[in-house]
Amino acid sequence: MTARGTCTRPRCVRELPCADGAEDRSECPFWRPGEEAPEATASLAAASESSVGWTGRGLGTGDLELLAARGPLTILGILGSHDSGKTTLLARLWLMMLRGSELLGGTFAGSLTLGGWEALAAPMRWAEDVLPGFPMHTTSEQTRIPSLLHLALRMPNEALRDVVFTDAPGEWFSAWSVRADDPRAEGATWIARRAAGFIVLADCARLAGPERGVARGQIRGLLERLGEHAGGRSVTLVWSKSDVPVGPDMQATVRATLRRHLGHADERTASIHDPESTMGVFEGALRAELHAVRRAPWVAPVVEVTPFGAYRGGLR
Amino acid sequence: MSVRIGHDIMILGGPNAGKTHYGGQLYGRLQRARGRWQVAGTPTDLSVFAEVLGRLDRGLAGDHTASETNAELCCPIVRDDGLTVDLRWPDYGGEQFDDLLRTRSVPDAWQTRLGRATGWLLLLRASGLRRMEDRMDRSPADDAAVGHARGPAYWDASVRIVETLQILLACARASAHRRLAAPRLAVVLSCWDQLEAPASPQIELSRRLPLVMSFVASLWQREAWSVWGLSALERTLDRTVPDTEFCDLPPEERGYVVAPDDLRHDPDLTRPLDWLLGGSP
């Protein structure tokens, strides 16, 4: 029933009537009957459709500006190396949202990074649960975790709030800890300036492992640097992988650094076996900001490279 | 001579969601005056649903709607209180709905309808709907069997639905800030007869796809969204083996809807349409 061929009009449509008003393709002067080349089909499809601006995978700084323009934007900086439990914490947040959880009474109202969230959740699911019959080609890009994740929330006071979670590479913050104006740390500097709150992960497995001295030095350096920049903003130290016991001296040292440089900071543990603990971490970090009425002025990031455009290798 | 208002209904649903069966059965109700609404004149072109109605008369399920199909039933309909409108109800290949997510774009034909639509009817096959299990539900039997990040085809069903709705809302230039009063959204859970001891449609959607329920309830005004159950045929028919017992009753005596907070079966299949056109649930 469908004529096979191609339309030489660059912006024609798949449906009938065609862009030139022909009800039957053979009536259209631009139609060339014959075998359709696969790439021609693809260009027919792409030619006259309205595409959406977001990719669903991660946010670019341009997307951030668009979000900021539509209302109050809250950025939550999450600090820790990629294996520190940071990814799992974010993944658990998404798994809770999928269950219909609320965040400080706010209900899920959309996300521009659904692909990014699903990429986090995938390793938490079973391969046999995958639905059959959709043999889609995937790019390697879709296996990586983007650096900015977005949630829109409808708050109890009816406000629509956008929250962006930064999942930045650990190296940015290690560079920043050592030298605040390190050019490799531009992204870290931006987060430090713009975030409404911070979550810092203390990786118990590393703090109990053979490199624990190094791990302690790194986290103390991070807390000291953050202490200079945090001001009154919320800081939550999360002991991740807390099923691994950390020596009491080690704990005491980290805690003392926290108390000294970030006296107002909150301290929590989060475990996969306790879903409430995951929500508790994020609610604690976001409470002051999401309940605040005032809106801070937007400052666009000025960076030489676009750190948020780079994907971090995570899942393989 | 008064001018009738035209109402486009945007039917949303993938292949096997039941669009053609519902459209055909709905037309049957309108034609035979079996509900709040009935036809007020001769439809321009009945061929959209004539085939499926013919097959139902033989006890056969409708044929798979060809993916490139894009048809529309246009007819004037009148409500029991005399209100008359021009209804435009489409039918199309469900692959086009899946294509919205795959291409992250809306084709021109859909764009036109999006701009005009009074109401959106999202048809989801109830029995297949559920959130994917994860580590918070249970531990894996075998760690090697965990999933891997792949493309949108492997996303959770609720995520695919939300992203598709986001794409449509963006193309319809719907503002996110204020809750949407229009177009109204009716989420219809089809093949309701396949569910065992279901709760009300609204509870079933909340349990099966909590993310979709949150999304809809966050973006639309309370009066502007509703969830329905639907069984167009009250049983599953085969495409090649006729069910002769089904033929004992005419198609317009088969099928029911379930109202949002209800459990009862109502044979008036025009009720979701009535709600979309401004009625109460």
Coordinates of C-alpha atoms in Angstrom, one line a residue:
Chain A
M1 CA 0.0 0.0 0.0
T2 CA 2.8 2.4 0.7
A3 CA 4.7 3.4 -2.4
R4 CA 8.4 2.6 -2.1
G5 CA 10.8 5.4 -3.1
T6 CA 12.2 8.6 -2.0
C7 CA 11.1 12.2 -2.0
T8 CA 13.6 14.6 -3.4
R9 CA 12.1 17.4 -1.3
P10 CA 14.5 17.8 1.6
R11 CA 11.8 18.6 4.1
C12 CA 9.0 16.2 3.2
V13 CA 7.0 14.1 5.7
R14 CA 6.4 10.4 6.1
E15 CA 2.7 10.8 6.4
L16 CA 0.2 11.6 3.7
P17 CA -0.7 14.1 2.5
C18 CA 2.9 15.0 1.8
A19 CA 4.5 18.4 2.3
D20 CA 3.3 19.3 -1.2
G21 CA -0.3 18.3 -0.5
A22 CA -0.3 15.0 -2.6
E23 CA -2.7 12.4 -1.2
D24 CA -0.9 9.7 -3.2
R25 CA 2.8 9.7 -3.5
S26 CA 2.7 8.9 -7.2
E27 CA 0.9 12.2 -7.8
C28 CA 3.7 14.2 -6.3
P29 CA 6.2 15.6 -8.8
F30 CA 9.0 15.3 -6.3
W31 CA 8.5 11.6 -5.7
R32 CA 11.0 9.1 -7.1
P33 CA 9.7 5.5 -7.0
G34 CA 12.0 2.7 -6.3
E35 CA 14.0 1.2 -3.4
E36 CA 14.3 3.5 -0.4
A37 CA 17.9 4.0 0.7
P38 CA 18.0 3.5 4.5
E39 CA 19.7 6.9 5.1
A40 CA 17.0 8.5 2.9
T41 CA 14.4 7.1 5.3
A42 CA 16.2 8.5 8.2
S43 CA 16.5 12.0 6.7
L44 CA 12.8 11.9 5.8
A45 CA 12.1 11.3 9.4
A46 CA 14.4 13.9 10.7
A47 CA 13.6 16.6 8.1
S48 CA 10.3 18.1 9.2
E49 CA 9.9 17.1 12.9
S50 CA 10.2 19.2 15.9
S51 CA 12.9 18.0 18.1
V52 CA 13.2 18.7 21.8
G53 CA 16.2 20.6 23.1
W54 CA 17.3 18.2 25.8
T55 CA 19.0 14.9 25.3
G56 CA 17.9 13.3 28.5
R57 CA 21.4 12.2 29.3
G58 CA 23.0 15.1 31.1
L59 CA 22.7 18.8 31.3
G60 CA 25.0 21.2 29.6
T61 CA 25.6 24.7 31.0
G62 CA 23.2 26.0 28.4
D63 CA 20.5 23.7 29.8
L64 CA 21.3 25.1 33.2
E65 CA 20.7 28.6 32.0
L66 CA 17.3 27.6 30.6
L67 CA 16.3 26.0 33.8
A68 CA 17.5 29.0 35.8
A69 CA 15.3 31.2 33.6
R70 CA 12.2 29.3 34.5
G71 CA 12.5 29.5 38.2
P72 CA 14.5 29.0 41.3
L73 CA 17.3 26.5 40.6
T74 CA 19.0 24.6 43.5
I75 CA 22.3 23.0 42.9
L76 CA 23.5 20.3 45.3
G77 CA 27.2 19.6 45.1
I78 CA 28.1 16.0 45.8
L79 CA 31.7 15.5 46.6
G80 CA 33.6 12.2 46.4
S81 CA 35.5 10.0 44.0
H82 CA 33.4 7.9 41.6
D83 CA 33.8 4.8 43.7
S84 CA 33.2 6.4 47.0
G85 CA 29.5 5.5 47.0
K86 CA 28.4 8.7 45.4
T87 CA 27.0 7.0 42.4
T88 CA 25.1 4.5 44.5
L89 CA 23.7 7.2 46.7
L90 CA 22.3 9.0 43.6
A91 CA 21.1 5.7 42.2
R92 CA 19.2 5.0 45.3
L93 CA 17.6 8.4 45.3
W94 CA 16.3 7.7 41.8
L95 CA 15.0 4.2 42.8
M96 CA 13.1 5.9 45.5
M97 CA 11.6 8.5 43.1
L98 CA 10.6 5.6 40.9
R99 CA 8.6 4.2 43.8
G100 CA 6.7 7.5 44.1
S101 CA 8.8 8.9 47.0
E102 CA 8.5 12.6 47.9
L103 CA 11.5 14.8 48.6
L104 CA 10.6 17.3 51.4
G105 CA 7.0 17.0 50.4
G106 CA 7.8 17.7 46.8
T107 CA 6.5 15.3 44.2
F108 CA 8.2 14.3 41.0
A109 CA 7.4 16.8 38.2
G110 CA 9.8 15.7 35.5
S111 CA 13.5 15.6 34.7
L112 CA 15.6 16.7 31.8
T113 CA 18.1 13.9 32.5
L114 CA 15.9 10.8 32.6
G115 CA 18.5 9.0 30.6
G116 CA 21.2 10.0 33.1
W117 CA 19.1 8.7 36.0
E118 CA 18.3 5.4 34.3
A119 CA 22.0 4.9 33.5
L120 CA 22.6 5.0 37.3
A121 CA 19.8 2.6 38.0
A122 CA 20.6 0.0 35.4
P123 CA 23.3 -1.8 37.4
M124 CA 20.8 -2.0 40.2
R125 CA 18.4 -4.1 38.1
W126 CA 18.5 -7.6 36.6
A127 CA 19.4 -8.3 33.1
E128 CA 16.5 -10.8 32.8
D129 CA 14.0 -8.0 33.6
V130 CA 14.8 -6.3 30.3
L131 CA 11.8 -6.2 28.0
P132 CA 12.2 -8.2 24.8
G133 CA 11.6 -7.1 21.3
F134 CA 13.3 -3.7 21.2
P135 CA 16.7 -4.4 19.6
M136 CA 17.9 -0.8 19.7
H137 CA 21.3 0.4 18.8
T138 CA 22.9 2.1 21.8
T139 CA 25.9 4.3 21.7
S140 CA 28.8 4.1 24.1
E141 CA 27.8 7.5 25.3
Q142 CA 24.7 6.1 26.9
T143 CA 26.7 3.9 29.2
R144 CA 28.5 6.8 30.9
I145 CA 27.2 8.8 33.8
P146 CA 26.8 12.5 33.1
S147 CA 27.9 15.1 35.6
L148 CA 24.6 16.9 36.1
L149 CA 21.3 15.3 37.0
H150 CA 18.0 17.1 37.2
L151 CA 14.8 16.7 39.1
A152 CA 11.8 19.0 39.0
L153 CA 9.6 18.9 42.1
R154 CA 6.2 20.3 42.8
M155 CA 6.4 21.5 46.4
P156 CA 3.5 21.7 48.9
N157 CA 3.3 25.4 48.4
E158 CA 2.7 24.8 44.7
A159 CA 6.1 26.1 43.6
L160 CA 7.9 24.2 40.9
R161 CA 11.5 23.7 42.0
D162 CA 14.4 22.5 39.9
V163 CA 17.2 20.7 41.7
V164 CA 20.4 19.8 40.0
F165 CA 22.7 17.2 41.5
T166 CA 26.3 17.5 40.5
D167 CA 28.1 14.2 40.1
A168 CA 31.5 15.7 39.4
P169 CA 34.7 13.7 39.0
G170 CA 36.6 13.2 42.2
E171 CA 39.8 14.6 40.6
W172 CA 38.3 18.0 40.3
F173 CA 37.9 18.2 44.1
S174 CA 41.3 16.6 44.9
A175 CA 42.9 19.3 42.7
W176 CA 40.7 21.9 44.4
S177 CA 41.7 20.7 47.8
V178 CA 45.3 21.1 47.1
R179 CA 45.1 24.4 45.2
A180 CA 41.8 26.3 45.0
D181 CA 42.8 28.2 41.8
D182 CA 44.1 25.1 40.0
P183 CA 42.8 25.4 36.4
R184 CA 41.8 21.7 36.5
A185 CA 39.5 22.6 39.4
E186 CA 37.4 25.2 37.5
G187 CA 34.4 23.0 37.7
A188 CA 34.9 22.4 41.4
T189 CA 35.2 26.2 41.9
W190 CA 32.0 26.7 40.1
I191 CA 30.1 24.1 42.2
A192 CA 31.6 25.6 45.4
R193 CA 30.4 29.0 44.4
R194 CA 26.9 28.1 43.1
A195 CA 25.8 25.1 45.2
A196 CA 23.1 25.6 47.8
G197 CA 24.5 22.7 49.8
F198 CA 27.1 20.0 49.8
I199 CA 27.2 16.3 50.4
V200 CA 30.6 14.9 51.1
L201 CA 31.2 11.2 51.0
A202 CA 33.6 9.5 53.5
D203 CA 34.3 6.1 52.0
C204 CA 34.5 3.7 54.9
A205 CA 36.0 1.0 52.7
R206 CA 39.0 3.2 51.8
L207 CA 39.3 4.6 55.4
A208 CA 39.6 1.0 56.6
G209 CA 41.7 -0.3 53.8
P210 CA 45.5 -0.4 53.1
E211 CA 45.5 3.2 51.8
R212 CA 43.6 4.6 54.8
G213 CA 46.3 7.1 55.6
V214 CA 46.0 8.6 52.1
A215 CA 42.2 8.4 52.3
R216 CA 42.2 10.3 55.5
G217 CA 44.6 13.0 54.1
Q218 CA 42.3 13.4 51.1
I219 CA 39.1 13.8 53.0
R220 CA 40.7 16.2 55.6
G221 CA 42.1 18.3 52.8
L222 CA 38.7 18.4 51.1
L223 CA 36.9 19.3 54.4
E224 CA 39.4 22.0 55.1
R225 CA 39.1 23.6 51.7
L226 CA 35.3 23.3 51.8
G227 CA 35.3 24.9 55.2
E228 CA 36.9 28.1 53.7
H229 CA 34.1 28.3 51.0
A230 CA 31.0 26.8 52.5
G231 CA 29.9 29.8 54.6
G232 CA 26.6 29.0 56.2
R233 CA 25.5 26.6 53.5
S234 CA 24.4 23.1 54.5
V235 CA 27.1 20.4 54.5
T236 CA 26.4 16.7 55.1
L237 CA 29.1 14.2 55.7
V238 CA 27.9 10.8 54.7
W239 CA 29.8 7.7 55.8
S240 CA 29.3 5.4 52.8
K241 CA 29.8 1.6 52.7
S242 CA 29.3 1.8 56.5
D243 CA 29.1 -1.9 56.8
V244 CA 32.9 -1.8 56.7
P245 CA 34.0 -0.8 60.2
V246 CA 36.4 2.2 60.4
G247 CA 38.9 2.3 63.2
P248 CA 37.9 4.6 66.1
D249 CA 41.0 6.8 65.8
M250 CA 40.4 7.3 62.1
Q251 CA 36.8 8.2 62.7
A252 CA 37.7 10.6 65.4
T253 CA 40.3 12.4 63.2
V254 CA 37.9 12.9 60.4
R255 CA 35.2 14.0 62.8
A256 CA 37.5 16.5 64.5
T257 CA 38.4 18.0 61.1
L258 CA 34.7 18.3 60.3
R259 CA 33.9 19.9 63.6
R260 CA 36.7 22.4 63.3
H261 CA 36.2 23.6 59.8
L262 CA 32.5 22.9 59.2
G263 CA 31.1 23.1 62.7
H264 CA 27.5 23.3 61.5
A265 CA 27.8 20.2 59.3
D266 CA 25.4 17.3 59.6
E267 CA 26.8 13.7 59.8
R268 CA 24.9 10.7 58.5
T269 CA 25.3 7.1 57.4
A270 CA 23.5 5.8 54.4
S271 CA 22.8 2.2 53.7
I272 CA 21.0 0.4 50.9
H273 CA 19.1 -1.6 53.5
D274 CA 17.6 1.5 54.9
P275 CA 15.7 3.5 52.1
E276 CA 14.8 6.2 54.6
S277 CA 18.5 6.9 55.2
T278 CA 18.9 7.8 51.5
M279 CA 16.0 10.3 51.5
G280 CA 17.2 11.6 54.9
V281 CA 20.6 12.5 53.4
F282 CA 19.1 14.5 50.5
E283 CA 16.3 16.1 52.6
G284 CA 18.8 17.3 55.2
A285 CA 21.0 18.8 52.5
L286 CA 18.1 20.5 50.7
R287 CA 15.8 21.5 53.5
A288 CA 17.0 25.0 54.0
E289 CA 17.1 25.8 50.3
L290 CA 13.8 24.2 49.2
H291 CA 11.9 25.8 52.1
A292 CA 13.5 29.2 51.5
V293 CA 11.5 31.9 49.7
R294 CA 14.2 34.2 48.4
R295 CA 15.9 33.5 45.1
A296 CA 19.6 34.0 44.7
P297 CA 20.7 35.8 41.5
W298 CA 22.0 33.5 38.7
V299 CA 25.6 33.6 37.8
A300 CA 26.6 31.8 34.6
P301 CA 29.6 29.6 34.8
V302 CA 32.8 31.1 33.3
V303 CA 35.0 28.3 32.4
E304 CA 37.6 27.8 29.7
V305 CA 36.6 24.3 28.9
T306 CA 33.2 23.0 29.5
P307 CA 33.7 20.5 32.3
F308 CA 30.1 19.5 32.5
G309 CA 30.2 18.5 28.8
A310 CA 32.7 15.8 29.5
Y311 CA 31.4 12.5 30.5
R312 CA 33.1 10.6 33.3
G313 CA 33.8 6.9 32.8
G314 CA 31.8 5.1 35.3
L315 CA 29.9 1.9 34.3
R316 CA 31.5 -0.4 31.8
Chain B
M1 CA -27.3 28.1 12.2
S2 CA -24.9 27.8 15.1
V3 CA -21.3 26.9 14.6
R4 CA -20.3 23.7 16.2
I5 CA -17.1 23.5 18.2
G6 CA -14.6 21.0 16.9
H7 CA -12.8 18.8 19.4
D8 CA -9.6 16.9 18.6
I9 CA -8.8 14.1 20.9
M10 CA -5.1 13.2 21.0
I11 CA -5.0 9.4 21.3
L12 CA -1.6 8.3 22.8
G13 CA -0.5 4.7 23.0
G14 CA 1.9 2.2 21.6
P15 CA 1.2 -0.9 19.5
N16 CA -1.1 -3.4 21.4
A17 CA -2.4 -0.7 23.8
G18 CA -5.8 -1.2 22.3
K19 CA -6.4 2.0 20.4
T20 CA -8.2 0.4 17.4
H21 CA -10.4 -1.8 19.5
Y22 CA -11.4 1.1 21.7
G23 CA -12.0 3.4 18.8
G24 CA -14.1 0.8 17.1
Q25 CA -16.2 0.0 20.1
L26 CA -16.5 3.7 21.0
Y27 CA -17.9 4.4 17.5
G28 CA -20.3 1.5 18.0
R29 CA -21.6 3.1 21.1
L30 CA -22.0 6.5 19.5
Q31 CA -23.7 5.0 16.5
R32 CA -26.2 2.9 18.5
A33 CA -26.8 5.5 21.1
R34 CA -25.5 3.4 24.0
G35 CA -24.1 6.2 26.2
R36 CA -24.2 9.8 27.1
W37 CA -23.1 10.8 23.6
Q38 CA -24.3 9.6 20.2
V39 CA -23.7 10.5 16.6
A40 CA -25.6 13.5 15.4
G41 CA -25.1 13.0 11.7
T42 CA -23.3 10.7 9.2
P43 CA -19.6 10.5 9.7
T44 CA -17.6 11.6 6.7
D45 CA -15.6 8.4 6.5
L46 CA -16.2 5.3 8.5
S47 CA -13.4 3.2 7.0
V48 CA -11.2 4.0 10.0
F49 CA -13.1 1.6 12.2
A50 CA -15.2 -0.3 9.7
E51 CA -12.6 -3.0 9.4
V52 CA -12.2 -3.7 13.1
L53 CA -16.0 -3.7 13.6
G54 CA -16.3 -6.2 10.8
R55 CA -13.7 -8.5 12.4
L56 CA -15.4 -8.2 15.8
D57 CA -18.7 -9.3 14.2
R58 CA -16.8 -12.5 13.2
G59 CA -15.4 -13.0 16.7
L60 CA -11.9 -12.0 15.6
A61 CA -9.5 -9.5 17.1
G62 CA -8.6 -6.5 14.9
D63 CA -5.6 -6.8 12.7
H64 CA -2.4 -5.0 13.7
T65 CA -2.8 -1.4 12.6
A66 CA -0.1 -0.8 10.0
S67 CA 2.6 1.5 11.4
E68 CA 2.1 4.2 8.7
T69 CA -1.6 4.4 9.2
N70 CA -2.9 7.9 10.0
A71 CA -6.6 8.0 9.9
E72 CA -9.3 10.0 11.6
L73 CA -13.0 9.6 12.4
C74 CA -14.8 12.9 12.1
C75 CA -18.4 13.1 13.1
P76 CA -20.8 15.4 14.9
I77 CA -21.9 14.0 18.2
V78 CA -24.6 15.1 20.6
R79 CA -24.8 14.8 24.4
D80 CA -28.0 13.7 26.2
D81 CA -28.6 17.4 27.1
G82 CA -28.4 18.5 23.5
L83 CA -24.9 19.9 23.3
T84 CA -23.4 19.1 19.9
V85 CA -19.8 19.1 18.9
D86 CA -17.6 17.9 16.0
L87 CA -15.5 15.0 17.2
R88 CA -12.2 14.2 15.5
W89 CA -10.8 10.9 16.8
P90 CA -7.7 9.5 15.2
D91 CA -6.3 6.0 14.7
Y92 CA -2.7 5.3 13.8
G93 CA 0.0 2.7 13.9
G94 CA 1.3 2.4 17.5
E95 CA 4.9 2.4 16.3
Q96 CA 4.5 6.2 15.8
F97 CA 4.0 6.6 19.5
D98 CA 7.1 4.7 20.2
D99 CA 8.9 6.7 17.6
L100 CA 8.3 9.9 19.6
L101 CA 10.7 8.7 22.2
R102 CA 13.1 7.0 19.7
T103 CA 13.5 10.2 17.6
R104 CA 12.9 12.6 20.6
S105 CA 10.7 14.6 18.2
V106 CA 7.1 15.1 17.1
P107 CA 6.2 14.7 13.4
D108 CA 4.2 17.5 11.6
A109 CA 0.9 15.6 11.6
W110 CA 1.1 15.1 15.3
Q111 CA 2.2 18.7 15.8
T112 CA -1.0 19.9 14.1
R113 CA -3.2 17.8 16.3
L114 CA -1.2 18.8 19.4
G115 CA -1.9 22.4 18.7
R116 CA -5.7 21.8 18.4
A117 CA -6.3 19.0 21.0
T118 CA -8.9 19.5 23.6
G119 CA -7.9 16.4 25.4
W120 CA -5.3 13.7 25.5
L121 CA -6.2 10.1 26.1
L122 CA -3.2 7.9 27.1
L123 CA -3.9 4.3 26.6
L124 CA -1.7 1.9 28.5
R125 CA -2.1 -1.9 28.5
A126 CA -2.7 -2.5 32.2
S127 CA -1.5 -6.1 32.7
G128 CA 2.1 -5.4 31.5
L129 CA 2.6 -2.3 33.6
R130 CA 5.0 -2.4 36.5
R131 CA 8.1 -0.9 37.8
M132 CA 11.3 -2.9 37.1
E133 CA 12.6 -4.7 40.2
D134 CA 15.9 -3.6 41.6
R135 CA 18.3 -4.2 44.5
M136 CA 16.1 -2.5 46.9
D137 CA 13.4 -5.1 46.3
R138 CA 15.6 -8.1 46.5
S139 CA 19.2 -9.2 46.0
P140 CA 20.2 -10.7 42.7
A141 CA 20.5 -14.5 42.6
D142 CA 23.6 -14.0 40.5
D143 CA 25.7 -10.8 40.6
A144 CA 26.7 -11.3 37.0
A145 CA 23.0 -11.0 36.0
V146 CA 22.8 -7.3 36.8
G147 CA 21.7 -4.9 34.1
H148 CA 23.9 -2.5 32.2
A149 CA 23.2 1.0 31.2
R150 CA 21.7 0.9 27.7
G151 CA 19.4 3.1 25.7
P152 CA 15.8 4.3 26.2
A153 CA 14.4 0.9 25.0
Y154 CA 15.7 -0.5 28.3
W155 CA 14.4 2.2 30.5
D156 CA 11.7 1.5 33.1
A157 CA 8.3 1.7 31.5
S158 CA 7.3 4.7 33.6
V159 CA 10.4 6.6 32.6
R160 CA 9.6 6.0 28.9
I161 CA 6.1 7.2 29.4
V162 CA 7.2 10.3 31.3
E163 CA 9.8 11.2 28.7
T164 CA 7.3 10.8 25.9
L165 CA 4.8 13.1 27.7
Q166 CA 7.6 15.6 28.3
I167 CA 8.4 15.6 24.6
L168 CA 4.7 16.2 23.8
L169 CA 4.3 18.9 26.4
A170 CA 7.4 20.7 25.1
C171 CA 6.1 20.6 21.6
A172 CA 2.7 21.8 22.7
R173 CA 4.6 24.7 24.5
A174 CA 2.9 23.8 27.8
S175 CA 4.2 25.8 30.7
A176 CA 5.5 23.8 33.6
H177 CA 5.1 26.4 36.2
R178 CA 1.4 26.7 36.6
R179 CA -0.6 23.5 36.7
L180 CA -2.2 22.6 33.4
A181 CA -5.9 23.1 33.1
A182 CA -5.9 22.1 29.4
P183 CA -5.6 19.9 27.6
R184 CA -7.2 17.4 30.0
L185 CA -5.4 14.1 30.3
A186 CA -7.3 10.8 30.7
V187 CA -5.0 7.9 31.4
V188 CA -6.9 4.7 30.4
L189 CA -5.7 1.3 31.6
S190 CA -6.8 -1.1 28.9
C191 CA -7.3 -4.9 28.9
W192 CA -8.7 -4.3 32.4
D193 CA -10.4 -7.8 32.2
Q194 CA -6.9 -9.3 32.4
L195 CA -6.3 -7.9 35.9
E196 CA -7.0 -10.1 38.9
A197 CA -9.0 -8.4 41.6
P198 CA -7.9 -4.9 40.6
A199 CA -8.4 -1.9 42.9
S200 CA -9.7 1.3 41.4
P201 CA -8.0 2.6 38.3
Q202 CA -6.3 5.5 40.1
I203 CA -4.9 3.1 42.7
E204 CA -3.8 0.6 40.1
L205 CA -1.8 3.3 38.3
S206 CA -0.3 4.6 41.6
R207 CA 0.8 1.1 42.5
R208 CA 2.1 0.0 39.1
L209 CA 3.7 3.2 37.8
P210 CA 4.2 5.5 40.7
L211 CA 6.5 7.8 38.7
V212 CA 3.8 8.4 36.1
M213 CA 1.2 9.0 38.7
S214 CA 3.5 11.6 40.5
F215 CA 4.3 13.3 37.2
V216 CA 0.7 13.6 36.1
A217 CA -0.5 14.8 39.5
S218 CA 2.3 17.3 39.8
L219 CA 1.8 18.9 36.4
W220 CA -2.0 18.9 35.8
Q221 CA -4.6 20.6 37.9
R222 CA -6.6 18.1 39.9
E223 CA -9.7 18.5 37.8
A224 CA -7.7 18.1 34.6
W225 CA -6.5 14.5 35.0
S226 CA -8.2 11.2 35.6
V227 CA -7.4 7.5 35.4
W228 CA -9.9 5.0 33.9
G229 CA -10.0 1.3 33.5
L230 CA -11.1 -0.1 30.1
S231 CA -12.1 -3.4 28.7
A232 CA -13.2 -2.9 25.1
L233 CA -14.1 -6.5 24.5
E234 CA -14.3 -8.1 28.0
R235 CA -12.0 -10.9 26.7
T236 CA -9.0 -11.5 24.5
L237 CA -9.8 -12.4 20.9
D238 CA -7.6 -14.1 18.5
R239 CA -6.6 -12.7 15.1
T240 CA -7.2 -15.9 13.2
V241 CA -9.3 -18.3 15.3
P242 CA -12.9 -16.9 15.7
D243 CA -14.6 -16.8 19.1
T244 CA -18.1 -17.8 18.1
E245 CA -19.5 -17.2 21.5
F246 CA -18.4 -13.6 21.4
C247 CA -20.6 -13.2 18.3
D248 CA -23.7 -14.2 20.2
L249 CA -23.9 -10.6 21.4
P250 CA -23.4 -7.6 19.1
P251 CA -20.1 -5.7 19.8
E252 CA -21.9 -2.8 21.3
E253 CA -23.0 -5.0 24.2
R254 CA -19.5 -5.9 25.0
G255 CA -17.0 -3.8 26.8
Y256 CA -17.0 -1.5 29.9
V257 CA -15.1 1.3 31.5
V258 CA -14.2 1.7 35.2
A259 CA -14.4 5.2 36.6
P260 CA -11.4 6.6 38.5
D261 CA -12.4 5.9 42.1
D262 CA -14.7 3.0 41.3
L263 CA -14.7 -0.7 40.9
R264 CA -17.9 -1.1 39.0
H265 CA -18.1 -1.9 35.3
D266 CA -20.0 0.7 33.3
P267 CA -20.9 -0.3 29.7
D268 CA -20.9 3.4 28.6
L269 CA -17.6 3.5 26.8
T270 CA -18.3 7.2 26.0
R271 CA -17.6 8.2 29.6
P272 CA -13.8 9.0 29.3
L273 CA -14.6 11.0 26.1
D274 CA -17.4 12.8 28.0
W275 CA -14.9 13.7 30.7
L276 CA -12.4 14.9 28.2
L277 CA -15.0 17.2 26.7
G278 CA -15.6 18.8 30.0
G279 CA -17.9 16.5 31.9
S280 CA -17.3 15.3 35.5
P281 CA -15.8 11.9 36.1

